[in-house]
Short mmCIF file of C-alpha atoms and ligand atoms in Angstrom, two decimals:
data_model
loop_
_atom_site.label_atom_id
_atom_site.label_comp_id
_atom_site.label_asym_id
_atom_site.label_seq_id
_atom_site.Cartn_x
_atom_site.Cartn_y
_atom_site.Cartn_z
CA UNK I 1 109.23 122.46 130.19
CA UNK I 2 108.94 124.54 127.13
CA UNK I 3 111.16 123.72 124.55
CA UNK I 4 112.04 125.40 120.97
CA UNK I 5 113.14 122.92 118.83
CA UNK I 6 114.91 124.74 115.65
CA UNK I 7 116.90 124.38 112.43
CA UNK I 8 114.61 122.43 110.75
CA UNK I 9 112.66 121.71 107.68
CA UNK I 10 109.17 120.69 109.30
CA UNK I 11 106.35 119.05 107.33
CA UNK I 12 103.58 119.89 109.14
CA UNK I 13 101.35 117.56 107.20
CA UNK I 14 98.77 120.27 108.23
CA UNK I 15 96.72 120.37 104.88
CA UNK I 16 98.04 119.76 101.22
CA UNK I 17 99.92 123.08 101.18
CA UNK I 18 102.19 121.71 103.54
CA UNK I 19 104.99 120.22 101.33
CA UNK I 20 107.78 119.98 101.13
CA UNK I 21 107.18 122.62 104.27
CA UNK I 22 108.89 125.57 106.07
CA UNK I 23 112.69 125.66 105.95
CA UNK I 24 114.18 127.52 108.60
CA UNK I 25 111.09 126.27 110.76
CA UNK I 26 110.96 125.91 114.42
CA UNK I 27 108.62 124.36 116.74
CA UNK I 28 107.81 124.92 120.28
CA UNK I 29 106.15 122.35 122.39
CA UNK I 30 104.98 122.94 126.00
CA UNK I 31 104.80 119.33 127.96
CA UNK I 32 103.18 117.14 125.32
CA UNK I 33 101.82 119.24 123.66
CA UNK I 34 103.02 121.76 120.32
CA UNK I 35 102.42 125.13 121.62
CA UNK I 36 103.40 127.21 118.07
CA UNK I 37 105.06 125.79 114.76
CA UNK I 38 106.03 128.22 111.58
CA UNK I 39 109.35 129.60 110.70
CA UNK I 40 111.75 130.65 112.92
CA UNK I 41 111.67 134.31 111.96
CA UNK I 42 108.01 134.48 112.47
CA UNK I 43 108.23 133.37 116.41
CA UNK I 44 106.37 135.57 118.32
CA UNK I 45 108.58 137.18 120.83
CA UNK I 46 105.74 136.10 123.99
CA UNK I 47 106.04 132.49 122.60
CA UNK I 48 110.07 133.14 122.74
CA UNK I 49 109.73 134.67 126.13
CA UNK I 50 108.20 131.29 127.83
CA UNK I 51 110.70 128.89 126.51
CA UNK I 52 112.96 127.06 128.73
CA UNK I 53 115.16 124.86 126.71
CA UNK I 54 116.66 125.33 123.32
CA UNK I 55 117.42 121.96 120.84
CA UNK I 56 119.11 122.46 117.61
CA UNK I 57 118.29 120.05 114.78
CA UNK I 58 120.77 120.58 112.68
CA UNK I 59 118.78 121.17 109.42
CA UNK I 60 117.10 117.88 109.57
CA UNK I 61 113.60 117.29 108.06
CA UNK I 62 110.57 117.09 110.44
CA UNK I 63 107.46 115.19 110.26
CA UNK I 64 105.10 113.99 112.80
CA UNK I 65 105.58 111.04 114.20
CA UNK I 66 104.61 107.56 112.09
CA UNK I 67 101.32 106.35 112.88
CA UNK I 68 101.10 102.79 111.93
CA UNK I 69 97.24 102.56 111.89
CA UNK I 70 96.75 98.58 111.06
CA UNK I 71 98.89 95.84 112.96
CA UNK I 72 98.40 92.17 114.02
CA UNK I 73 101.49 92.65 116.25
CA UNK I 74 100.87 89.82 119.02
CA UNK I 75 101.07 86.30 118.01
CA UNK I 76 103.46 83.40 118.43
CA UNK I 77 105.23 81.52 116.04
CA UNK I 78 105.56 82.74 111.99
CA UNK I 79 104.61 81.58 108.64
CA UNK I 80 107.63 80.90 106.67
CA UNK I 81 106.55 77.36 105.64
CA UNK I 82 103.39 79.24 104.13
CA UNK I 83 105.35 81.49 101.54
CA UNK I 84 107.19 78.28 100.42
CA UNK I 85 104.27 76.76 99.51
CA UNK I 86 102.96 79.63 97.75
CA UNK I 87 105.91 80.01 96.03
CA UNK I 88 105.40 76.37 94.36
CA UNK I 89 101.75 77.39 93.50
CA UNK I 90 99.62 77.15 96.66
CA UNK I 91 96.86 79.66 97.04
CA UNK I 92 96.29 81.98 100.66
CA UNK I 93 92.71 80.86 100.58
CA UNK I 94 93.51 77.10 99.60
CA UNK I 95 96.23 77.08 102.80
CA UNK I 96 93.74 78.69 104.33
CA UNK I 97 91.14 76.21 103.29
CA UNK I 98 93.66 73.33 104.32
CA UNK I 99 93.85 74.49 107.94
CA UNK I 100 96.99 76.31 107.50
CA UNK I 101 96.60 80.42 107.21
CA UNK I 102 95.34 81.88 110.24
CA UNK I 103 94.46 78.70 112.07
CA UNK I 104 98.15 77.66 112.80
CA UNK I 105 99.28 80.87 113.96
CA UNK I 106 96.30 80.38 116.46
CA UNK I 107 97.79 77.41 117.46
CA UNK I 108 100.96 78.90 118.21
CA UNK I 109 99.43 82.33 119.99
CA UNK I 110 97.07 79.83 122.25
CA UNK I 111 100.45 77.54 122.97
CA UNK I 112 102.43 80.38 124.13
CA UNK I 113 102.95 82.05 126.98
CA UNK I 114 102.14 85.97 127.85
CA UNK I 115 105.92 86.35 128.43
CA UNK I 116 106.71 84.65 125.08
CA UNK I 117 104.36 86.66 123.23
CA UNK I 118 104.83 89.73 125.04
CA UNK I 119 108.90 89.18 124.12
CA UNK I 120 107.98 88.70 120.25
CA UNK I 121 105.78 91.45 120.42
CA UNK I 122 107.66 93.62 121.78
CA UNK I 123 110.72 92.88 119.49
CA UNK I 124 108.81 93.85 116.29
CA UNK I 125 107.18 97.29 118.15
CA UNK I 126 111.00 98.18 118.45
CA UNK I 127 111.96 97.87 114.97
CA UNK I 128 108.54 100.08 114.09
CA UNK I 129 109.67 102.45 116.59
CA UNK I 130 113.25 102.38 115.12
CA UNK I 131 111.89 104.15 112.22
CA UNK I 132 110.09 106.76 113.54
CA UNK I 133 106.15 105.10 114.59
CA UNK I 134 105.11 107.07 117.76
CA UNK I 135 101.50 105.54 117.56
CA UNK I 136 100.32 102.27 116.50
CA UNK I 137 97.36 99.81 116.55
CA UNK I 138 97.21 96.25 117.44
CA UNK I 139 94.31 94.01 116.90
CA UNK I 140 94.21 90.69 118.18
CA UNK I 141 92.29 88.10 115.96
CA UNK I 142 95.29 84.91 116.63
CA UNK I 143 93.38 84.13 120.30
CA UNK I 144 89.50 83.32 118.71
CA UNK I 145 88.80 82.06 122.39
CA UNK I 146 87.65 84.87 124.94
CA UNK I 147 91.03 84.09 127.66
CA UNK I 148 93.25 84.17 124.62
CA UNK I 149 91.77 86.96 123.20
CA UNK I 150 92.21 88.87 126.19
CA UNK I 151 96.14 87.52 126.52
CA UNK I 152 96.61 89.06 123.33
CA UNK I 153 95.34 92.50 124.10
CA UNK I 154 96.49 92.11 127.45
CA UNK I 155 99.64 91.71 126.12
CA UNK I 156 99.07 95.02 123.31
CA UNK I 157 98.41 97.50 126.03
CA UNK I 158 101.50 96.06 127.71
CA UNK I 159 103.50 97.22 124.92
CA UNK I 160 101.80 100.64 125.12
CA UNK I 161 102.81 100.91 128.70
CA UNK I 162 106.87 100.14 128.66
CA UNK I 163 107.76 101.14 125.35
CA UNK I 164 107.97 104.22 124.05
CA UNK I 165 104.67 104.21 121.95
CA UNK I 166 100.81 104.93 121.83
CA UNK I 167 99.17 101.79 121.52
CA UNK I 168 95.73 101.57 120.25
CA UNK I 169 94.00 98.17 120.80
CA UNK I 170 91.32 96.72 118.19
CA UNK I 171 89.31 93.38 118.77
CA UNK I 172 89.05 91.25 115.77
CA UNK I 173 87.45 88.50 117.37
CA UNK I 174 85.88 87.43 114.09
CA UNK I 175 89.06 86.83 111.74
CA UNK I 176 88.83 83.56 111.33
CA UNK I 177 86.72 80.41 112.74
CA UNK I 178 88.26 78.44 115.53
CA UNK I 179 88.87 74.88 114.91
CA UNK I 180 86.75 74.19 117.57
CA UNK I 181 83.54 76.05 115.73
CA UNK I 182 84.05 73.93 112.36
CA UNK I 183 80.94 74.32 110.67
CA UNK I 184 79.32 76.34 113.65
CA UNK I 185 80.42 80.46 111.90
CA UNK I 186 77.08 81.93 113.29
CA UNK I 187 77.93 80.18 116.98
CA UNK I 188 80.96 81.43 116.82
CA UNK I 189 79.81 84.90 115.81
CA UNK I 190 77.37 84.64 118.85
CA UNK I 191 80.62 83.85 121.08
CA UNK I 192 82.56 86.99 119.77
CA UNK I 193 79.61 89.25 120.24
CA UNK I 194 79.24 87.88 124.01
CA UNK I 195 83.60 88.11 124.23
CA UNK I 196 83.12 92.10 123.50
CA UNK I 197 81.45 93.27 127.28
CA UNK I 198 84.10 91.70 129.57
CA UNK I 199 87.04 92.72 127.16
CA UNK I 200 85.30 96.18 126.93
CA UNK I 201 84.63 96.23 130.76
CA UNK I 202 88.45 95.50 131.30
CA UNK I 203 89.54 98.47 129.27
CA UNK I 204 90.84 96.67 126.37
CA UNK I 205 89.07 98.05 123.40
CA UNK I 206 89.61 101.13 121.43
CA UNK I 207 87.80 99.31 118.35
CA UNK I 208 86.06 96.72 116.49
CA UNK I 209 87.18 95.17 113.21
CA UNK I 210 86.19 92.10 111.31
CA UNK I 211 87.58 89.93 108.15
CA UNK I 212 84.54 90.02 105.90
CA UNK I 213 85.75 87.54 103.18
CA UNK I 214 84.35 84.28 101.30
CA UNK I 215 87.49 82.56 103.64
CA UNK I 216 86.19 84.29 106.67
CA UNK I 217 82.94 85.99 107.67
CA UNK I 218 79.91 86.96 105.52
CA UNK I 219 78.08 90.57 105.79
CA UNK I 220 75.77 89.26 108.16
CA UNK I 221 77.78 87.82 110.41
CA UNK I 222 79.94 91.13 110.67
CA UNK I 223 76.85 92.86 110.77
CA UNK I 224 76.40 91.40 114.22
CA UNK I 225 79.61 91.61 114.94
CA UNK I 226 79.17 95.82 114.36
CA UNK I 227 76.20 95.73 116.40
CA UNK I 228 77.24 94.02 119.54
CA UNK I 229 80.34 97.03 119.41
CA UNK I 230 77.52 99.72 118.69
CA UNK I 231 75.85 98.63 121.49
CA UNK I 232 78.77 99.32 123.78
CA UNK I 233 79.78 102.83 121.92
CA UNK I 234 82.84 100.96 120.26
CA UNK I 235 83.79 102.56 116.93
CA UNK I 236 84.10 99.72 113.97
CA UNK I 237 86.87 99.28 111.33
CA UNK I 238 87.10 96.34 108.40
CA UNK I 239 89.02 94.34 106.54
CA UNK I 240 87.08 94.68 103.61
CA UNK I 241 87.33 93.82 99.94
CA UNK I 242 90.92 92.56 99.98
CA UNK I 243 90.28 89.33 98.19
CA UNK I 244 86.68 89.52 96.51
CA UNK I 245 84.18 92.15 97.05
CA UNK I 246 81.77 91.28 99.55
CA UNK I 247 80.09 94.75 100.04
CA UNK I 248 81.82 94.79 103.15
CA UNK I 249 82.59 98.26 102.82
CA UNK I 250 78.90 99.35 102.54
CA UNK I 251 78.05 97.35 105.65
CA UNK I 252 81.37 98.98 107.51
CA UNK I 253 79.67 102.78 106.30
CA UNK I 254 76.14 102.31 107.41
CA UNK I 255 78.21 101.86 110.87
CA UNK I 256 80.16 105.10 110.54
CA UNK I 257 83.53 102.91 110.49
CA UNK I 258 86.50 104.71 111.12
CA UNK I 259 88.25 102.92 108.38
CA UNK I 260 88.04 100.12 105.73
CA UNK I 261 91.20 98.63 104.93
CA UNK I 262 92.87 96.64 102.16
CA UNK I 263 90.03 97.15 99.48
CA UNK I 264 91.67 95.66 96.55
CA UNK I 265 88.06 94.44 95.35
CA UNK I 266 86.59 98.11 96.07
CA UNK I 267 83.51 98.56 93.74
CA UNK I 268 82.39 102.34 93.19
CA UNK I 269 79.40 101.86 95.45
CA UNK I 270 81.88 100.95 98.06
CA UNK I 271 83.81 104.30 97.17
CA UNK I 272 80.76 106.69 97.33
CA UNK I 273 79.72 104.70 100.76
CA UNK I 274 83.09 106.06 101.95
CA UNK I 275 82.67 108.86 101.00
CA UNK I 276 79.53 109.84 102.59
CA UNK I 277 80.59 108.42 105.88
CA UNK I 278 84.04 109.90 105.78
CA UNK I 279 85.44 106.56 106.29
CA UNK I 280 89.29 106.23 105.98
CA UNK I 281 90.53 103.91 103.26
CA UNK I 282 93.59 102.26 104.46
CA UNK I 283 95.87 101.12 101.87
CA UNK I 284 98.23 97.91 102.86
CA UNK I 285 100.73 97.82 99.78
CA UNK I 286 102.86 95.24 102.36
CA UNK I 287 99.90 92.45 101.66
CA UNK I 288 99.55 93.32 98.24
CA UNK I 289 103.34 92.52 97.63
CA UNK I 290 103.50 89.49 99.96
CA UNK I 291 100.81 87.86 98.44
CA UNK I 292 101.24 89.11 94.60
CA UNK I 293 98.38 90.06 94.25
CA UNK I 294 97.45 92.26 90.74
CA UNK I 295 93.97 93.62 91.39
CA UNK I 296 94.78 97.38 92.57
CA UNK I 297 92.96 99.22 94.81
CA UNK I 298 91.05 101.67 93.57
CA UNK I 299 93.18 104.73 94.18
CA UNK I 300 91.91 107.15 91.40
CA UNK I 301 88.40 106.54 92.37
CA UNK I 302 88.88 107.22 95.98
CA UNK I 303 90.93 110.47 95.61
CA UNK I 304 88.24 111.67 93.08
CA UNK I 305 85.65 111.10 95.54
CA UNK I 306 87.80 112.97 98.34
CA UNK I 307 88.45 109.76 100.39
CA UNK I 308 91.03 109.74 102.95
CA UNK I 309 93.83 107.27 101.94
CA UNK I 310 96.13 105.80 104.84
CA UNK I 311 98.96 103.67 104.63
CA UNK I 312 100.18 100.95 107.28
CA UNK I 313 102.18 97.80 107.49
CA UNK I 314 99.45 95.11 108.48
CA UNK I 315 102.45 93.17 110.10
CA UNK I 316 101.40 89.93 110.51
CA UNK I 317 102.78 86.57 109.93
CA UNK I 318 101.10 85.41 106.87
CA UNK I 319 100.50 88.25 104.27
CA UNK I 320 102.57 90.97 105.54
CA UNK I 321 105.25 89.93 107.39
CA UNK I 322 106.85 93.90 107.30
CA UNK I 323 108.61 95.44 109.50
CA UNK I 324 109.24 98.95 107.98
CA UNK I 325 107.06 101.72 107.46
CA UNK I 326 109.64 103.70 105.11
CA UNK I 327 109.14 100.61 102.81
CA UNK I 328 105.50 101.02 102.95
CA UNK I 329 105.85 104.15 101.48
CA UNK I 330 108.08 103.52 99.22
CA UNK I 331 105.89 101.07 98.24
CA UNK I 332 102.74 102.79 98.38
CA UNK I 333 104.23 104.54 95.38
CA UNK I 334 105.87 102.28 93.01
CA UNK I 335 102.33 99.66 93.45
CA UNK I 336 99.64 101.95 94.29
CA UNK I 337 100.91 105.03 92.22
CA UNK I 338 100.66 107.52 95.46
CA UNK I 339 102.50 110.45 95.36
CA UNK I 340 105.28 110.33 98.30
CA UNK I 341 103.52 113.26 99.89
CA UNK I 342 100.18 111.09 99.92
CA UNK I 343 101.86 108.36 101.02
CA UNK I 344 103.26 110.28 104.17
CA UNK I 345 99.64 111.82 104.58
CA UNK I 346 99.02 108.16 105.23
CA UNK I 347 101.06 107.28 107.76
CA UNK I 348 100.32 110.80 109.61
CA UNK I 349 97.62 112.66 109.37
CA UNK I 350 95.16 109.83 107.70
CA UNK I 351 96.27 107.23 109.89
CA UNK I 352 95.81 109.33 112.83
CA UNK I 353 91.90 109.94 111.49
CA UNK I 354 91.50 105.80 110.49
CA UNK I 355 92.25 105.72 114.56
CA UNK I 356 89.91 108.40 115.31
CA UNK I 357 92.73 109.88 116.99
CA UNK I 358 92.30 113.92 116.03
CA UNK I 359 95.25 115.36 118.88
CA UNK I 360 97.65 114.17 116.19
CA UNK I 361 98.75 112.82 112.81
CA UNK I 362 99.56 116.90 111.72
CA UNK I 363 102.17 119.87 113.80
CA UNK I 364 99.30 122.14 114.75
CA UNK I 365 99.35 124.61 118.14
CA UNK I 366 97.18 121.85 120.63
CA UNK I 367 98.58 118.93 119.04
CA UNK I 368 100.79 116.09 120.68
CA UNK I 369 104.35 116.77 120.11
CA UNK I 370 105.36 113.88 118.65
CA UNK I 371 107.81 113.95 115.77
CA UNK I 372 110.47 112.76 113.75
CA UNK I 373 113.47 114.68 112.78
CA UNK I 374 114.98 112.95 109.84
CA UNK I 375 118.50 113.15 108.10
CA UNK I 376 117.20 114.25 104.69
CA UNK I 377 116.63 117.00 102.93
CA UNK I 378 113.47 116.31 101.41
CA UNK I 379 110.84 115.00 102.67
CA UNK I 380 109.91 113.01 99.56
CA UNK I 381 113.27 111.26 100.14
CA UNK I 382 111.58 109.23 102.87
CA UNK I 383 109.24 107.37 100.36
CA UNK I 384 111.94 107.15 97.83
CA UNK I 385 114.65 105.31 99.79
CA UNK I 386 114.67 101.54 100.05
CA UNK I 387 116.51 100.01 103.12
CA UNK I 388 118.50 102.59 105.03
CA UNK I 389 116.32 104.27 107.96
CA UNK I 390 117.35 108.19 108.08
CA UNK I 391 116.09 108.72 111.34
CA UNK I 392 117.74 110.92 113.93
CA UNK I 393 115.55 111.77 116.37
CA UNK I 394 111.89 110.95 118.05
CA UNK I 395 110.40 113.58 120.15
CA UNK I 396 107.37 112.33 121.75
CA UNK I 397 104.89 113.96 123.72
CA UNK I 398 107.34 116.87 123.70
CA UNK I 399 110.14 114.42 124.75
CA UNK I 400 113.45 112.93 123.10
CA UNK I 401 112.60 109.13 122.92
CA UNK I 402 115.74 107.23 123.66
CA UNK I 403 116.06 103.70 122.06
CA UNK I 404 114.09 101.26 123.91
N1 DI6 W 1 93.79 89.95 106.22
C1 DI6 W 1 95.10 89.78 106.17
O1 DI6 W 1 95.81 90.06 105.24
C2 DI6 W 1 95.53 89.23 107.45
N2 DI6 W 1 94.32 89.15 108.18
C3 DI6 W 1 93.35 89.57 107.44
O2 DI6 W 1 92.22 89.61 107.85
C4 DI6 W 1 96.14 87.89 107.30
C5 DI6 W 1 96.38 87.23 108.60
C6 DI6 W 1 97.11 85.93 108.47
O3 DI6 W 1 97.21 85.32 107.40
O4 DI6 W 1 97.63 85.50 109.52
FE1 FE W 2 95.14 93.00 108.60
#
């Protein structure tokens, strides 16, 4: 099937010049894939010739679809308790510290079943896909044990394969030690970097990421971690520099990481390191807020330096429990000072890159055709709006997505 979709504004996201895009624009996808996108008037009549089905948009603004590059979307139970105690003056690392944090939502994931968390999963990958997310990443990191590990990713690629999404798996093994490694990190370590073959072998890996933090794991420890994926051709992300600056980042570059993500702490050295790798800094403004945190990310520094900036959700149950991209841009903006159009670069066409996905992210000829028609008429109105979701209309991989 060839289709022209038409009567559109379409952001192509296709390089800065881009914005707000080409009114009267039209684009034509073949299968899954975008066979020509420009103005309407500029359709080449051979293009015109081949197409099969005609869709008008009804002068709605297009974008590629949302890429929501950084999730922690499988785990059972939630945190509430945690943000009440915050709110009276506990700490993330002193819960943390206390056993709380990450540790009792590991309690939870290992206590429930694959059904139960595939339910809960699934439930929040909905509301993401309710506002326009046609790709998104999962890690695991609430199993810490090799058979709930797997579960969890099991359970990731499940959600890839009923719902209307791209799902991108990540192993983050090393978030947090197990209760049953107390004072054993480095055994631990050892037991993540001998988790990563059979998970690999099983198909459940797209990538690698740690928590390199003074309440997690040191440099060296990731450092392992990196080269136990390096040894299996898995490409490595982060999370690096969100509460103290470890020199994380550094470590992540030297590995050619696809990404380093959160970077509150970010020193320059860190930024140049990204730099020269061409590393992807993704930018989680949903933590930030959650936590109230006031050391900013380094955003000058990394656009001076030609960094890649990405924005995602990090949904997870204890710093970010979000469930809307549109607010992450919004507030990608008002806390990190990005312009909208940088903020949609980062849930598109950077995000897409922090995945290592290059088929989309932008509306190119050979790209998937997977986009969003939206009812506004700017595009900067989707970063501006808080609460409401404009969406219309999903097309992915060149079909209408109905609600799932
Ligand atoms: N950084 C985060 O913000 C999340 N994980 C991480 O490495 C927090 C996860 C949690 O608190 O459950
Ligand atoms: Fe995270």
């Amino acid at each position: 099937m060839t289709t022209l979709w038409r009567h559109a504004r379409v952001t192509t996201m296709d390089g800065p010049a881009a914005w707000p895009g080409l009114d009267d624009g039209a684009i034509v996808s073949e299968g899954a894939t975008i066979r020509w996108v420009g103005a309407l008037a500029a359709l080449p009549a051979s293009v015109r010739a081949g197409v099969t089905d005609e869709r008008d948009l009804g002068g709605a603004c297009v974008t590629p679809g949302l890429v929501d590059c950084h999730t922690h979307l499988v785990y059972g139970g939630e945190r509430a308790n945690e943000f009440e105690l915050r709110l009276s003056g506990a700490t993330y690392e002193s819960i943390a510290k206390a056993g709380g944090g990450i540790r009792s939502t590991v309690a939870a994931t290992r206590a429930a079943s694959d059904e139960a968390l595939y339910a809960a999963a699934a439930r929040r990958a909905r509301e993401l896909i309710a506002e326009g997310v046609t790709t998104l990443e999962i890690k695991s990191g609430y199993g810490l044990a090799a058979e709930h590990e797997a579960r969890c990713l099991r359970v990731a690629r499940r959600i890839g394969a009923t719902l209307p999404v791209d799902v991108r798996t990540t192993f983050l093994g090393a978030h947090a030690l197990p209760p049953e490694f107390e004072g054993r990190a480095d055994d631990y370590v050892d037991a993540v970097c001998a988790m990563l073959p059979a998970l690999h072998a099983e198909g459940l890996v797209d990538a690698v990421d740690a928590f390199c933090e003074r309440i997690a794991f040191a440099a060296a420890q990731t450092r392992r971690v990196f080269e136990a994926a390096r040894a299996l051709g898995l490409p490595v992300k982060l999370h690096a520099e969100q509460l103290s600056d470890q020199r994380g980042t550094e470590l992540a570059c030297e590995f050619g990481a696809l990404s380093c993500d959160h970077l509150e702490h970010l020193s320059a050295e860190g930024v140049a390191a990204m730099a020269r790798s061409g590393t992807v800094a993704v930018l989680l403004p949903g933590a930030f807020y959650f936590l109230r945190e006031t050391k900013l990310p380094p955003v000058q520094a990394l656009r001076d330096a030609g960094v890649p900036i990405a924005v995602a959700t990090d949904h997870n149950p204890g710093t970010s429990p979000v469930l809307s991209p549109l607010l992450m841009l919004s507030m990608a903006c008002t806390l990190f000072r990005l312009t909208p159009q940088e903020a949609l670069a980062g849930m598109t066409a950077h995000a897409a890159r922090a995945l290592g996905l290059a088929d989309r992210g932008a509306l190119r000829p050979g790209a998937r055709a997977d986009f969003v028609a939206w009812d506004v008429a700017h595009p900067h109105e989707l970063a501006y709006r808080i609460g409401g979701n404009p969406r219309r209309l999903t097309v992915r991989a060149g079909a209408v997505v109905e609600d799932p």
